[in-house]
Coordinates of N, CA, C and O in Angstrom, one line a residue:
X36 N -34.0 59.9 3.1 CA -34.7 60.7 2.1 C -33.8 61.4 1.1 O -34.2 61.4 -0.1
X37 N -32.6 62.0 1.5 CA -31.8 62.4 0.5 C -31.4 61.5 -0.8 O -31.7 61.8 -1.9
X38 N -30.7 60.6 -0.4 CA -30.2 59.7 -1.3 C -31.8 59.4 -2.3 O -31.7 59.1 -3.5
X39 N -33.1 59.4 -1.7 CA -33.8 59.2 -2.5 C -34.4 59.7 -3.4 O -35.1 59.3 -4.3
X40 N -33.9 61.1 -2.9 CA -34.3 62.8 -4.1 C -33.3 62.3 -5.0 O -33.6 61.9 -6.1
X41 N -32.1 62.2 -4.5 CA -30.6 62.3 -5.8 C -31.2 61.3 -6.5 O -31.8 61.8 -7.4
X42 N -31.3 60.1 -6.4 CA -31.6 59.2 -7.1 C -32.7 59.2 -8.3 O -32.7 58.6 -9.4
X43 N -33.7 60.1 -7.9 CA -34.9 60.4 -8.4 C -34.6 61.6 -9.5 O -35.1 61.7 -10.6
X44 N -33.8 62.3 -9.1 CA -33.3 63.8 -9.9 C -32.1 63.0 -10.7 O -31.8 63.7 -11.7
X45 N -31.6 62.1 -10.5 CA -30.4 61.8 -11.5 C -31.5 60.9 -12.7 O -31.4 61.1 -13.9
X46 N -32.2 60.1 -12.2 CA -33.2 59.6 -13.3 C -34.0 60.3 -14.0 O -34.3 60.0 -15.1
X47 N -34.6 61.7 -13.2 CA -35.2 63.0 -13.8 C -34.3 63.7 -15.0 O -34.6 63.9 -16.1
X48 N -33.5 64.0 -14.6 CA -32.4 64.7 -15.6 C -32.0 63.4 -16.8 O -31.6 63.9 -17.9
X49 N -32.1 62.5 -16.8 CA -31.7 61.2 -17.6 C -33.0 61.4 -18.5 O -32.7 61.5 -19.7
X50 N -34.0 61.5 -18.1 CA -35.0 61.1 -19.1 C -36.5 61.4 -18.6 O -37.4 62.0 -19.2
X51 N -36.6 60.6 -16.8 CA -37.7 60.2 -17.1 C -38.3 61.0 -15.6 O -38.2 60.7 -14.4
X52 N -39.2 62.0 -16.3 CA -39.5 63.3 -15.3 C -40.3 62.8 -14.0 O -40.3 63.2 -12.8
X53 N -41.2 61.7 -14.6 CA -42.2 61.1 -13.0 C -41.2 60.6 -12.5 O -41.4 61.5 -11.6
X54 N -40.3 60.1 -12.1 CA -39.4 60.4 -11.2 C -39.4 61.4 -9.8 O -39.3 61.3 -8.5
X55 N -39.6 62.1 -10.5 CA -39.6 63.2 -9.3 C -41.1 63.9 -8.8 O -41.2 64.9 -8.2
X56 N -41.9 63.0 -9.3 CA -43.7 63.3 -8.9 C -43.9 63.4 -7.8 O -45.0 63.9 -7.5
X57 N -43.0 62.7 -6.8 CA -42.9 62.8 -5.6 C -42.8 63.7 -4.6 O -43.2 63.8 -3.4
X58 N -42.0 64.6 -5.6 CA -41.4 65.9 -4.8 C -42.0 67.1 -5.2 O -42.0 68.1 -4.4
X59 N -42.5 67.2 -6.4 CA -42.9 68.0 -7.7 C -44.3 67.6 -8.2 O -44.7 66.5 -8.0
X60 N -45.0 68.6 -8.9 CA -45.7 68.6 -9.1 C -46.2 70.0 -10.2 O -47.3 70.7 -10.4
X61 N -44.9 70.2 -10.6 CA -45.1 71.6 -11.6 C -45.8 71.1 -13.4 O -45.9 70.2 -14.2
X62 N -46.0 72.0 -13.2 CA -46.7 71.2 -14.8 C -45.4 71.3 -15.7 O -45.2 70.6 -16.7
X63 N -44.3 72.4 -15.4 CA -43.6 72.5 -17.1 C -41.8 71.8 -16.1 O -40.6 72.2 -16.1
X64 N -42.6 70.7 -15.3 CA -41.1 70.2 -14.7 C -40.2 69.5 -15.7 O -39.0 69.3 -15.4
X65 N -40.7 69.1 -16.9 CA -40.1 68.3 -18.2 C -39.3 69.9 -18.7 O -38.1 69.8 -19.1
X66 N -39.7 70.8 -18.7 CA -39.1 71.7 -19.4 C -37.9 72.5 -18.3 O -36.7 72.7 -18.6
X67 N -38.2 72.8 -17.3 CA -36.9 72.9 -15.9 C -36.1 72.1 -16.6 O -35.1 72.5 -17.3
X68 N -36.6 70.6 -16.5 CA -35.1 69.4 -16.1 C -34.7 69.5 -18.0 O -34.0 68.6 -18.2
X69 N -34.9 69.8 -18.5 CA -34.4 69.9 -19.7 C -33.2 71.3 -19.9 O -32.2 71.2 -20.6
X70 N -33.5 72.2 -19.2 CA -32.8 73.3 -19.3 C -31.6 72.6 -18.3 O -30.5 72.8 -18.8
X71 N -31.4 72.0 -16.9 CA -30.7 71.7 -16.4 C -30.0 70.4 -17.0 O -29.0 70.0 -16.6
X72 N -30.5 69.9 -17.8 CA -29.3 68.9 -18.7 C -28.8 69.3 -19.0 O -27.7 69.2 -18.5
X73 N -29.3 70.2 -20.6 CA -28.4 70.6 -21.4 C -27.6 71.7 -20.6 O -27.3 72.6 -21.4
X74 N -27.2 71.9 -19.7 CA -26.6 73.2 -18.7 C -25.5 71.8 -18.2 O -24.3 72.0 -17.9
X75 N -26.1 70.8 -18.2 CA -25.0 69.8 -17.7 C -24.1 69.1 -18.7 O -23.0 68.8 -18.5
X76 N -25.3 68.8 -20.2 CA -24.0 68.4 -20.7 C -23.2 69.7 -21.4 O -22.1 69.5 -22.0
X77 N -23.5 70.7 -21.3 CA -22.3 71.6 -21.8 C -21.2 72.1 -21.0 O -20.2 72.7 -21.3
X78 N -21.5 71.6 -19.9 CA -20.3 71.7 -18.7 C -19.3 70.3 -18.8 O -18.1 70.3 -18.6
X79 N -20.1 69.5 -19.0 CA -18.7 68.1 -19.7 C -18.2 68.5 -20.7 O -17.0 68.6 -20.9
X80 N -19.2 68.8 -21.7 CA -18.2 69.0 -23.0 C -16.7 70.4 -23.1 O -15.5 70.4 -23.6
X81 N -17.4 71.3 -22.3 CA -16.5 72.4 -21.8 C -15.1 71.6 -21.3 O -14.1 71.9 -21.8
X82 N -15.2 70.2 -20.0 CA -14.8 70.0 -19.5 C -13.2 69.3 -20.5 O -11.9 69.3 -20.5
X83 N -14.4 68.6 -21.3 CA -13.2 68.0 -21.8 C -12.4 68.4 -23.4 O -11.5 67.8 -24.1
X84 N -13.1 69.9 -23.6 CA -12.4 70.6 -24.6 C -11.4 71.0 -23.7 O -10.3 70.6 -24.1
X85 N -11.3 71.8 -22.4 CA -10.3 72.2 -21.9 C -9.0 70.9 -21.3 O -7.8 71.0 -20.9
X86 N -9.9 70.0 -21.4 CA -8.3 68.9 -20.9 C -7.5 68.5 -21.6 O -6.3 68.1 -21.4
X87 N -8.5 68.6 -23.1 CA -7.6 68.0 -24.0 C -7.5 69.1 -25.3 O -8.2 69.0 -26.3
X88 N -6.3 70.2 -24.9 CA -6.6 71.3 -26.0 C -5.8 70.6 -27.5 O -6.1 71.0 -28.6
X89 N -4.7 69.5 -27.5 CA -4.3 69.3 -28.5 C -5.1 68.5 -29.3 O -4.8 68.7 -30.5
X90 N -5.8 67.8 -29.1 CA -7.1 67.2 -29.3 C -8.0 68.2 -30.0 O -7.9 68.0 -31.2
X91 N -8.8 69.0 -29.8 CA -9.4 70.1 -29.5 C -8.9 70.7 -30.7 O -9.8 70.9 -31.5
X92 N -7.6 71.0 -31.1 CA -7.0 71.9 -32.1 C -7.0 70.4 -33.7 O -7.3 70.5 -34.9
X93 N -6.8 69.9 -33.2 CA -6.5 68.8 -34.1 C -8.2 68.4 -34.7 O -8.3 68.3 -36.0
X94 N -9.2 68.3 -34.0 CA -10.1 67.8 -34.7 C -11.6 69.1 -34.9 O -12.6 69.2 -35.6
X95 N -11.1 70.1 -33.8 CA -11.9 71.2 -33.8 C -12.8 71.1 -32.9 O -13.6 70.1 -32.7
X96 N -12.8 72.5 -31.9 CA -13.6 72.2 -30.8 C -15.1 72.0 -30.9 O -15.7 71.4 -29.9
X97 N -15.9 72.3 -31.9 CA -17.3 71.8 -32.3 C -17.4 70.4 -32.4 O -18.6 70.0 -32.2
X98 N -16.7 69.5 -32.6 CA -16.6 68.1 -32.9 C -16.2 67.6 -31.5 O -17.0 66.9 -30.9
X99 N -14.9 67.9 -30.7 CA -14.9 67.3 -29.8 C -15.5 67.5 -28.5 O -15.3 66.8 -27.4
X100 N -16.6 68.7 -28.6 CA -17.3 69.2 -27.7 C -19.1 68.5 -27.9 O -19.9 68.4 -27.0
X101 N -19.2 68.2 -29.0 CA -20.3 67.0 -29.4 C -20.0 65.6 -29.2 O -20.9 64.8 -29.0
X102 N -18.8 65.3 -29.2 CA -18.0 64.1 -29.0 C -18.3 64.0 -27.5 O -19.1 63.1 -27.3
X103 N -18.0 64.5 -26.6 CA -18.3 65.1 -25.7 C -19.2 64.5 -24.4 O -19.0 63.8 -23.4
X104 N -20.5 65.1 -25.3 CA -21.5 65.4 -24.6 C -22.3 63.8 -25.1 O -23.0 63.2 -24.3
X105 N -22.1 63.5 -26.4 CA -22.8 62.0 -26.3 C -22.1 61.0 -25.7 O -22.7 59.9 -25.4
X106 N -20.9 61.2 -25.5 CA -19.9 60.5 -24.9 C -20.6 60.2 -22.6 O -20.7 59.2 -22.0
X107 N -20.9 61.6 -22.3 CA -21.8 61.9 -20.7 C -23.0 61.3 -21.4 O -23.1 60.1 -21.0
X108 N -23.8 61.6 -22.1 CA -25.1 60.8 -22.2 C -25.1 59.2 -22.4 O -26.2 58.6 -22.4

């Protein structure tokens, strides 16, 4: 059953909320897993403004932190 929540919650967070109708049944569960995306892609883009600070300085962290995050999507 685990692997079948993760699986359901990584396609939930991707896009597609019935996914997890299984488990859930909140009415504003589209609006949850929306806040937990964008909470996720700003922790990649964080991730990789900090790995690559010369990068970062060179093209500006707003650019490579959007670069980023469509790059995880």
């Amino acid at each position: 059953m685990p692997e079948a929540f993760h699986d359901a919650f990584r396609a939930a967070v991707a896009g597609d909320a019935a996914a997890l109708a299984a488990w859930s049944d909140a009415p504003d569960l589209a609006a949850r897993l929306s806040v937990h995306r964008n909470t996720a892609a700003k922790g990649c883009a964080d991730a990789v403004v900090a790995q690559f600070p010369t990068v970062a300085k060179i093209v500006g962290e707003p650019w490579l932190g959007a670069a980023a995050v469509e790059f995880a999507r």
